[in-house]
Tab-separated table of C-alpha atoms in Angstrom:
chain	number	residue	atom	x	y	z
A	1	UNK	CA	-17.574	-41.300	-59.403
A	2	UNK	CA	-18.040	-38.333	-61.082
A	3	UNK	CA	-16.613	-35.090	-61.442
A	4	UNK	CA	-19.108	-33.568	-58.678
A	5	UNK	CA	-18.047	-35.776	-56.157
A	6	UNK	CA	-14.508	-35.681	-56.346
A	7	UNK	CA	-15.237	-31.976	-56.006
A	8	UNK	CA	-16.787	-32.929	-52.228
A	9	UNK	CA	-14.873	-35.298	-50.864
A	10	UNK	CA	-11.913	-32.665	-51.856
A	11	UNK	CA	-13.992	-29.955	-50.315
A	12	UNK	CA	-14.448	-32.420	-47.086
A	13	UNK	CA	-11.052	-33.254	-47.096
A	14	UNK	CA	-9.377	-29.780	-46.893
A	15	UNK	CA	-11.965	-28.591	-44.542
A	16	UNK	CA	-11.085	-30.945	-41.995
A	17	UNK	CA	-7.454	-29.984	-42.298
A	18	UNK	CA	-8.433	-26.518	-41.747
A	19	UNK	CA	-10.215	-27.275	-39.318
A	20	UNK	CA	-7.818	-28.955	-37.558
A	21	UNK	CA	-5.279	-26.196	-37.797
A	22	UNK	CA	-8.127	-23.563	-36.636
A	23	UNK	CA	-7.110	-22.153	-40.164
A	24	UNK	CA	-10.656	-20.072	-40.345
A	25	UNK	CA	-9.700	-18.457	-36.737
A	26	UNK	CA	-6.894	-18.082	-37.025
A	27	UNK	CA	-6.640	-16.275	-40.137
A	28	UNK	CA	-9.383	-13.906	-38.859
A	29	UNK	CA	-7.146	-13.040	-36.148
A	30	UNK	CA	-6.905	-8.907	-36.244
A	31	UNK	CA	-9.842	-8.575	-37.635
A	32	UNK	CA	-13.915	-9.423	-37.567
A	33	UNK	CA	-16.095	-11.842	-39.407
A	34	UNK	CA	-19.551	-10.129	-39.996
A	35	UNK	CA	-21.780	-12.930	-41.065
A	36	UNK	CA	-24.848	-13.210	-42.951
A	37	UNK	CA	-27.599	-15.479	-43.137
A	38	UNK	CA	-31.143	-15.136	-43.990
A	39	UNK	CA	-33.144	-18.633	-42.297
A	40	UNK	CA	-32.673	-21.121	-40.006
A	41	UNK	CA	-34.779	-23.762	-41.044
A	42	UNK	CA	-36.066	-27.407	-39.482
A	43	UNK	CA	-36.435	-30.166	-41.934
A	44	UNK	CA	-40.036	-30.126	-41.887
A	45	UNK	CA	-39.938	-26.495	-42.950
A	46	UNK	CA	-37.472	-27.974	-46.132
A	47	UNK	CA	-40.067	-30.565	-47.108
A	48	UNK	CA	-43.416	-27.637	-47.060
A	49	UNK	CA	-41.895	-25.648	-49.749
A	50	UNK	CA	-39.229	-24.869	-52.056
A	51	UNK	CA	-36.455	-22.405	-50.044
A	52	UNK	CA	-33.765	-21.729	-51.793
A	53	UNK	CA	-30.141	-23.522	-51.311
A	54	UNK	CA	-28.289	-19.857	-50.174
A	55	UNK	CA	-31.100	-18.671	-47.676
A	56	UNK	CA	-30.972	-21.118	-45.043
A	57	UNK	CA	-28.614	-23.430	-42.525
A	58	UNK	CA	-30.910	-26.547	-40.459
A	59	UNK	CA	-31.589	-25.470	-36.340
A	60	UNK	CA	-28.726	-28.063	-35.646
A	61	UNK	CA	-25.945	-27.438	-37.701
A	62	UNK	CA	-26.566	-23.380	-36.614
A	63	UNK	CA	-26.619	-24.320	-33.229
A	64	UNK	CA	-23.313	-26.458	-33.598
A	65	UNK	CA	-21.685	-23.541	-35.227
A	66	UNK	CA	-22.833	-21.013	-32.608
A	67	UNK	CA	-20.994	-23.315	-29.803
A	68	UNK	CA	-18.020	-23.228	-32.398
A	69	UNK	CA	-17.541	-19.716	-32.427
A	70	UNK	CA	-17.562	-18.989	-28.657
A	71	UNK	CA	-15.212	-21.410	-28.874
A	72	UNK	CA	-12.955	-19.552	-30.942
A	73	UNK	CA	-14.353	-16.302	-31.704
A	74	UNK	CA	-14.475	-13.145	-29.711
A	75	UNK	CA	-18.679	-12.347	-30.749
A	76	UNK	CA	-19.219	-8.625	-30.296
A	77	UNK	CA	-22.921	-7.000	-31.141
A	78	UNK	CA	-22.863	-4.982	-33.880
A	79	UNK	CA	-23.394	-2.117	-31.689
A	80	UNK	CA	-19.951	-3.437	-29.659
A	81	UNK	CA	-17.971	-3.233	-33.337
A	82	UNK	CA	-18.983	0.008	-34.275
A	83	UNK	CA	-17.991	1.236	-30.538
A	84	UNK	CA	-14.488	-0.694	-30.747
A	85	UNK	CA	-13.723	0.959	-34.340
A	86	UNK	CA	-14.582	4.847	-32.696
A	87	UNK	CA	-12.637	3.887	-29.382
A	88	UNK	CA	-9.399	2.051	-31.740
A	89	UNK	CA	-9.997	0.158	-29.078
A	90	UNK	CA	-7.958	-3.364	-31.204
A	91	UNK	CA	-7.178	-6.458	-30.146
A	92	UNK	CA	-4.355	-7.967	-32.958
A	93	UNK	CA	-4.475	-11.711	-31.855
A	94	UNK	CA	-7.804	-12.017	-31.511
A	95	UNK	CA	-10.490	-13.328	-34.146
A	96	UNK	CA	-13.861	-11.577	-34.192
A	97	UNK	CA	-16.782	-12.785	-34.209
A	98	UNK	CA	-20.472	-10.078	-35.497
A	99	UNK	CA	-23.857	-13.112	-36.239
A	100	UNK	CA	-26.329	-10.822	-39.084
A	101	UNK	CA	-29.384	-12.161	-40.217
A	102	UNK	CA	-31.640	-11.006	-43.254
A	103	UNK	CA	-35.143	-10.123	-43.978
A	104	UNK	CA	-36.781	-10.611	-40.544
A	105	UNK	CA	-37.735	-13.954	-41.729
A	106	UNK	CA	-40.175	-15.642	-39.147
A	107	UNK	CA	-37.886	-18.827	-38.273
A	108	UNK	CA	-35.615	-16.012	-37.235
A	109	UNK	CA	-37.727	-16.474	-34.362
A	110	UNK	CA	-38.944	-19.759	-33.928
A	111	UNK	CA	-35.768	-21.392	-34.356
A	112	UNK	CA	-32.309	-19.027	-34.158
A	113	UNK	CA	-33.405	-16.329	-31.637
A	114	UNK	CA	-33.677	-19.951	-28.611
A	115	UNK	CA	-29.988	-20.683	-29.403
A	116	UNK	CA	-29.358	-17.148	-29.437
A	117	UNK	CA	-30.793	-16.839	-25.348
A	118	UNK	CA	-29.696	-20.144	-24.984
A	119	UNK	CA	-25.775	-19.640	-26.319
A	120	UNK	CA	-26.019	-15.857	-24.580
A	121	UNK	CA	-24.517	-14.423	-27.991
A	122	UNK	CA	-25.811	-11.567	-29.420
A	123	UNK	CA	-26.805	-11.273	-33.537
A	124	UNK	CA	-28.013	-8.479	-35.706
A	125	UNK	CA	-31.290	-8.874	-37.796
A	126	UNK	CA	-31.326	-6.365	-40.695
A	127	UNK	CA	-35.491	-5.544	-40.753
A	128	UNK	CA	-37.648	-4.818	-44.471
A	129	UNK	CA	-39.869	-2.560	-42.101
A	130	UNK	CA	-43.491	-3.145	-44.787
A	131	UNK	CA	-43.352	-6.570	-44.313
A	132	UNK	CA	-43.088	-6.908	-40.451
A	133	UNK	CA	-46.058	-7.729	-38.839
A	134	UNK	CA	-47.401	-8.649	-42.609
A	135	UNK	CA	-48.834	-11.582	-44.331
A	136	UNK	CA	-46.857	-10.597	-47.137
A	137	UNK	CA	-44.467	-12.092	-49.539
A	138	UNK	CA	-40.663	-11.830	-50.213
A	139	UNK	CA	-41.265	-12.166	-54.769
A	140	UNK	CA	-38.638	-14.660	-54.790
A	141	UNK	CA	-40.781	-16.620	-52.518
A	142	UNK	CA	-43.766	-15.371	-54.706
A	143	UNK	CA	-42.181	-16.687	-58.423
A	144	UNK	CA	-40.963	-20.042	-56.311
A	145	UNK	CA	-44.641	-20.739	-54.908
A	146	UNK	CA	-46.258	-20.641	-58.328
A	147	UNK	CA	-43.450	-22.246	-60.236
A	148	UNK	CA	-44.068	-25.055	-57.756
A	149	UNK	CA	-47.564	-25.360	-59.106
A	150	UNK	CA	-46.852	-25.963	-62.181
A	151	UNK	CA	-46.168	-29.912	-60.562
A	152	UNK	CA	-50.225	-29.352	-60.125
A	153	UNK	CA	-51.907	-32.550	-62.269
A	154	UNK	CA	-54.886	-30.209	-63.575
A	155	UNK	CA	-51.709	-28.166	-64.413
A	156	UNK	CA	-53.041	-28.462	-68.618
A	157	UNK	CA	-50.102	-28.902	-70.917
A	158	UNK	CA	-50.703	-25.187	-72.527
A	159	UNK	CA	-50.830	-23.652	-69.344
A	160	UNK	CA	-47.313	-24.656	-69.191
A	161	UNK	CA	-46.703	-23.566	-72.673
A	162	UNK	CA	-47.850	-20.071	-71.923
A	163	UNK	CA	-45.378	-20.226	-67.809
A	164	UNK	CA	-42.999	-20.965	-70.806
A	165	UNK	CA	-43.679	-18.114	-72.622
A	166	UNK	CA	-43.863	-15.563	-69.911
A	167	UNK	CA	-39.808	-16.576	-68.774
A	168	UNK	CA	-38.888	-16.180	-72.021
A	169	UNK	CA	-39.915	-12.634	-72.286
A	170	UNK	CA	-37.342	-12.822	-69.208
A	171	UNK	CA	-33.811	-10.372	-69.046
A	172	UNK	CA	-30.802	-12.873	-69.827
A	173	UNK	CA	-29.718	-15.644	-71.590
A	174	UNK	CA	-32.255	-18.413	-70.513
A	175	UNK	CA	-33.362	-21.079	-73.419
A	176	UNK	CA	-36.844	-21.233	-72.424
A	177	UNK	CA	-37.442	-24.723	-73.302
A	178	UNK	CA	-36.053	-25.905	-69.912
A	179	UNK	CA	-39.193	-24.486	-68.823
A	180	UNK	CA	-42.888	-25.599	-69.057
A	181	UNK	CA	-42.167	-29.499	-67.951
A	182	UNK	CA	-43.714	-31.196	-64.872
A	183	UNK	CA	-41.487	-30.108	-62.306
A	184	UNK	CA	-39.048	-27.407	-62.369
A	185	UNK	CA	-34.849	-28.257	-60.504
A	186	UNK	CA	-33.596	-25.823	-58.435
A	187	UNK	CA	-31.313	-24.541	-60.583
A	188	UNK	CA	-33.914	-23.401	-63.077
A	189	UNK	CA	-36.163	-21.993	-60.387
A	190	UNK	CA	-32.180	-20.350	-59.000
A	191	UNK	CA	-31.557	-18.808	-62.385
A	192	UNK	CA	-35.410	-17.573	-63.022
A	193	UNK	CA	-35.103	-15.132	-59.371
A	194	UNK	CA	-31.947	-14.225	-60.945
A	195	UNK	CA	-32.989	-13.015	-64.084
A	196	UNK	CA	-36.057	-11.291	-62.457
A	197	UNK	CA	-33.557	-8.805	-60.449
A	198	UNK	CA	-32.984	-6.986	-63.127
A	199	UNK	CA	-36.455	-5.917	-63.580
A	200	UNK	CA	-38.270	-2.894	-61.943
A	201	UNK	CA	-40.199	-3.543	-59.537
A	202	UNK	CA	-43.285	-3.152	-61.295
A	203	UNK	CA	-41.618	-5.738	-63.844
A	204	UNK	CA	-41.829	-8.210	-60.829
A	205	UNK	CA	-45.555	-7.276	-59.896
A	206	UNK	CA	-46.536	-7.495	-64.041
A	207	UNK	CA	-44.511	-10.979	-64.339
A	208	UNK	CA	-46.834	-12.756	-60.924
A	209	UNK	CA	-49.516	-11.120	-62.140
A	210	UNK	CA	-49.068	-12.532	-65.068
A	211	UNK	CA	-48.119	-16.777	-63.323
A	212	UNK	CA	-50.963	-16.483	-60.966
A	213	UNK	CA	-53.705	-15.712	-63.727
A	214	UNK	CA	-51.990	-18.208	-66.233
A	215	UNK	CA	-51.595	-20.847	-63.635
A	216	UNK	CA	-55.315	-20.259	-62.182
A	217	UNK	CA	-53.891	-19.740	-58.364
A	218	UNK	CA	-53.586	-17.003	-54.876
A	219	UNK	CA	-50.417	-16.395	-53.028
A	220	UNK	CA	-51.332	-17.631	-50.170
A	221	UNK	CA	-51.293	-15.604	-47.115
A	222	UNK	CA	-49.240	-17.071	-43.783
A	223	UNK	CA	-47.359	-15.607	-42.496
A	224	UNK	CA	-43.278	-16.119	-42.649
A	225	UNK	CA	-42.106	-12.829	-41.133
A	226	UNK	CA	-41.621	-11.527	-37.415
A	227	UNK	CA	-44.151	-9.136	-36.246
A	228	UNK	CA	-43.944	-6.191	-33.731
A	229	UNK	CA	-44.147	-8.264	-30.611
A	230	UNK	CA	-41.881	-10.950	-31.987
A	231	UNK	CA	-39.328	-8.077	-32.404
A	232	UNK	CA	-39.681	-6.462	-29.323
A	233	UNK	CA	-39.798	-9.472	-27.203
A	234	UNK	CA	-36.064	-9.737	-28.659
A	235	UNK	CA	-34.582	-6.439	-28.752
A	236	UNK	CA	-34.924	-7.489	-24.894
A	237	UNK	CA	-32.841	-10.225	-25.269
A	238	UNK	CA	-29.446	-8.604	-26.652
A	239	UNK	CA	-31.333	-8.418	-30.490
A	240	UNK	CA	-30.837	-5.281	-31.914
A	241	UNK	CA	-32.193	-4.469	-35.393
A	242	UNK	CA	-31.277	-2.130	-38.316
A	243	UNK	CA	-33.116	-1.611	-41.764
A	244	UNK	CA	-32.920	-3.713	-44.655
A	245	UNK	CA	-35.147	-0.533	-46.344
A	246	UNK	CA	-39.181	-0.399	-46.260
A	247	UNK	CA	-39.755	-2.520	-49.230
A	248	UNK	CA	-36.453	-4.835	-50.212
A	249	UNK	CA	-37.263	-3.307	-53.661
A	250	UNK	CA	-33.477	-3.707	-55.172
A	251	UNK	CA	-31.868	0.228	-54.717
A	252	UNK	CA	-30.263	0.420	-57.059
A	253	UNK	CA	-33.715	-0.398	-59.650
A	254	UNK	CA	-35.416	2.640	-58.107
A	255	UNK	CA	-34.742	6.857	-59.114
A	256	UNK	CA	-33.132	8.856	-55.961
A	257	UNK	CA	-36.634	10.006	-54.553
A	258	UNK	CA	-37.581	6.871	-53.722
A	259	UNK	CA	-34.368	5.966	-52.117
A	260	UNK	CA	-34.849	8.506	-49.663
A	261	UNK	CA	-38.065	7.587	-49.245
A	262	UNK	CA	-37.350	4.051	-48.914
A	263	UNK	CA	-34.126	4.863	-46.296
A	264	UNK	CA	-35.224	7.649	-44.147
A	265	UNK	CA	-39.310	6.233	-43.508
A	266	UNK	CA	-37.818	1.966	-42.599
A	267	UNK	CA	-35.592	4.612	-40.341
A	268	UNK	CA	-38.479	6.479	-38.624
A	269	UNK	CA	-39.684	3.562	-38.400
A	270	UNK	CA	-37.303	1.394	-36.663
A	271	UNK	CA	-35.908	4.617	-34.087
A	272	UNK	CA	-39.406	4.231	-32.602
A	273	UNK	CA	-38.555	0.441	-31.266
A	274	UNK	CA	-38.536	1.074	-27.238
A	275	UNK	CA	-35.045	-0.630	-28.234
A	276	UNK	CA	-32.188	-2.841	-29.996
A	277	UNK	CA	-32.396	-0.009	-33.185
A	278	UNK	CA	-29.266	0.461	-34.832
A	279	UNK	CA	-28.252	3.560	-37.724
A	280	UNK	CA	-27.074	0.598	-39.944
A	281	UNK	CA	-28.524	-0.024	-43.506
A	282	UNK	CA	-28.450	-3.618	-45.370
A	283	UNK	CA	-28.405	-3.380	-49.508
A	284	UNK	CA	-31.035	-5.272	-50.640
A	285	UNK	CA	-30.104	-8.667	-52.265
A	286	UNK	CA	-25.836	-6.218	-52.072
A	287	UNK	CA	-27.248	-3.947	-54.587
A	288	UNK	CA	-25.246	-0.679	-54.620
A	289	UNK	CA	-23.015	2.133	-56.091
A	290	UNK	CA	-21.346	5.131	-55.457
A	291	UNK	CA	-24.119	7.458	-55.274
A	292	UNK	CA	-26.621	4.962	-53.223
A	293	UNK	CA	-23.844	4.930	-50.491
A	294	UNK	CA	-23.930	8.588	-50.552
A	295	UNK	CA	-28.373	8.354	-49.606
A	296	UNK	CA	-27.181	6.381	-47.466
A	297	UNK	CA	-25.122	8.112	-45.199
A	298	UNK	CA	-26.682	10.869	-45.746
A	299	UNK	CA	-29.797	9.779	-44.166
A	300	UNK	CA	-27.905	9.527	-40.581
A	301	UNK	CA	-26.608	5.631	-41.127
A	302	UNK	CA	-23.521	5.146	-39.586
A	303	UNK	CA	-22.263	1.782	-41.500
A	304	UNK	CA	-23.873	-0.524	-44.431
A	305	UNK	CA	-22.991	-3.901	-44.870
A	306	UNK	CA	-23.933	-5.744	-48.295
A	307	UNK	CA	-22.680	-8.975	-49.842
A	308	UNK	CA	-19.070	-7.989	-50.653
A	309	UNK	CA	-17.360	-11.144	-49.016
A	310	UNK	CA	-14.266	-11.002	-46.364
A	311	UNK	CA	-13.305	-9.917	-43.287
A	312	UNK	CA	-12.630	-5.703	-41.911
A	313	UNK	CA	-9.887	-4.813	-39.865
A	314	UNK	CA	-8.782	-2.038	-37.471
A	315	UNK	CA	-9.920	0.192	-39.886
A	316	UNK	CA	-12.494	-0.496	-42.146
A	317	UNK	CA	-11.823	0.864	-45.948
A	318	UNK	CA	-15.093	2.117	-45.976
A	319	UNK	CA	-17.821	2.051	-43.641
A	320	UNK	CA	-20.991	2.703	-45.861
A	321	UNK	CA	-20.091	-1.223	-47.815
A	322	UNK	CA	-18.386	-3.273	-45.288
A	323	UNK	CA	-17.685	-7.508	-46.057
A	324	UNK	CA	-19.704	-10.094	-44.832
A	325	UNK	CA	-19.681	-13.698	-44.751
A	326	UNK	CA	-22.851	-15.267	-46.131
A	327	UNK	CA	-23.200	-18.075	-45.039
A	328	UNK	CA	-25.707	-21.232	-45.658
A	329	UNK	CA	-26.286	-25.117	-45.111
A	330	UNK	CA	-24.459	-26.259	-47.997
A	331	UNK	CA	-21.094	-25.348	-47.535
A	332	UNK	CA	-20.687	-25.084	-43.669
A	333	UNK	CA	-22.790	-28.387	-42.745
A	334	UNK	CA	-20.274	-29.341	-40.942
A	335	UNK	CA	-17.471	-27.642	-38.581
A	336	UNK	CA	-14.813	-28.269	-40.727
A	337	UNK	CA	-16.443	-26.935	-43.822
A	338	UNK	CA	-17.621	-23.935	-42.237
A	339	UNK	CA	-13.796	-23.823	-40.745
A	340	UNK	CA	-12.908	-24.137	-44.315
A	341	UNK	CA	-15.491	-21.351	-45.597
A	342	UNK	CA	-14.326	-18.882	-43.184
A	343	UNK	CA	-10.733	-19.455	-44.186
A	344	UNK	CA	-11.743	-18.762	-47.883
A	345	UNK	CA	-13.845	-16.512	-47.413
A	346	UNK	CA	-11.237	-14.219	-44.688
A	347	UNK	CA	-8.448	-13.918	-47.538
A	348	UNK	CA	-11.147	-13.014	-50.250
A	349	UNK	CA	-11.073	-16.098	-52.578
């Protein structure tokens, strides 16, 4: 048994113990666990293209998680959470939970929404408004699609070498020799996407153009995000919506004028919804700083979430960087693992 297998066995054993002791809900007593999801997909979705492991849970896993959360936590809508904080209505004996989703993926509507409706569970989805109702893909998905095209037989060694050279120019410590072979591992894909986050939007667009031109392929026009009709339907059935900016660019790569535009325009668009909007902002990729937080506050948002891990209590230290707990399939595919992950995250390790 190798080290990776031993680690998984140890996690399973500790997770089972944590579940039997209800360790996750216990450490969340007097706290709220704001859960961060992205995608809820089926095995068929996974078979049709690369999806970053940290970006999804399977639909049956999500169903099991929601049922378990209903048994162990009081699930609040984001609006209910804000109201409790405002009124100082807090029961230190209870464990609270809020479900959030980033990006407005179409599979949120197709797979997560029916489960949430079935159990009458509220959730909040943070929307990048420019993507709603469009066929535009997020740039990580574009890069992943283009790099998986290197598997195609018609791609020549010269093309692979040119792709290797393009990737070698990215900031960071990537070793270019791992690129340009037939097939790119998931680990390498994640590293490349991580390096691209260091680029400004114009640099990412340039990279995409060069990869597309080199490999002689175009990004498909298949819709991957929700449209406004689907958003409206969900809003009528217990789902609320917050802002995830307009373009989903990392705010730390933008100037102040562009940040203000992202904040104010997305807020304007979402306020036009017939219902379901809450003035809460979600930082793309979690990237923010004190100056950006001040701009969010000036733009009349009442709170903001990022990716800082942990749980919140009766009085959050910072309403403009509320803690969340990221959930994905690899770390939560069973109830014991899910419970153990909540236990660790609530403790901050």
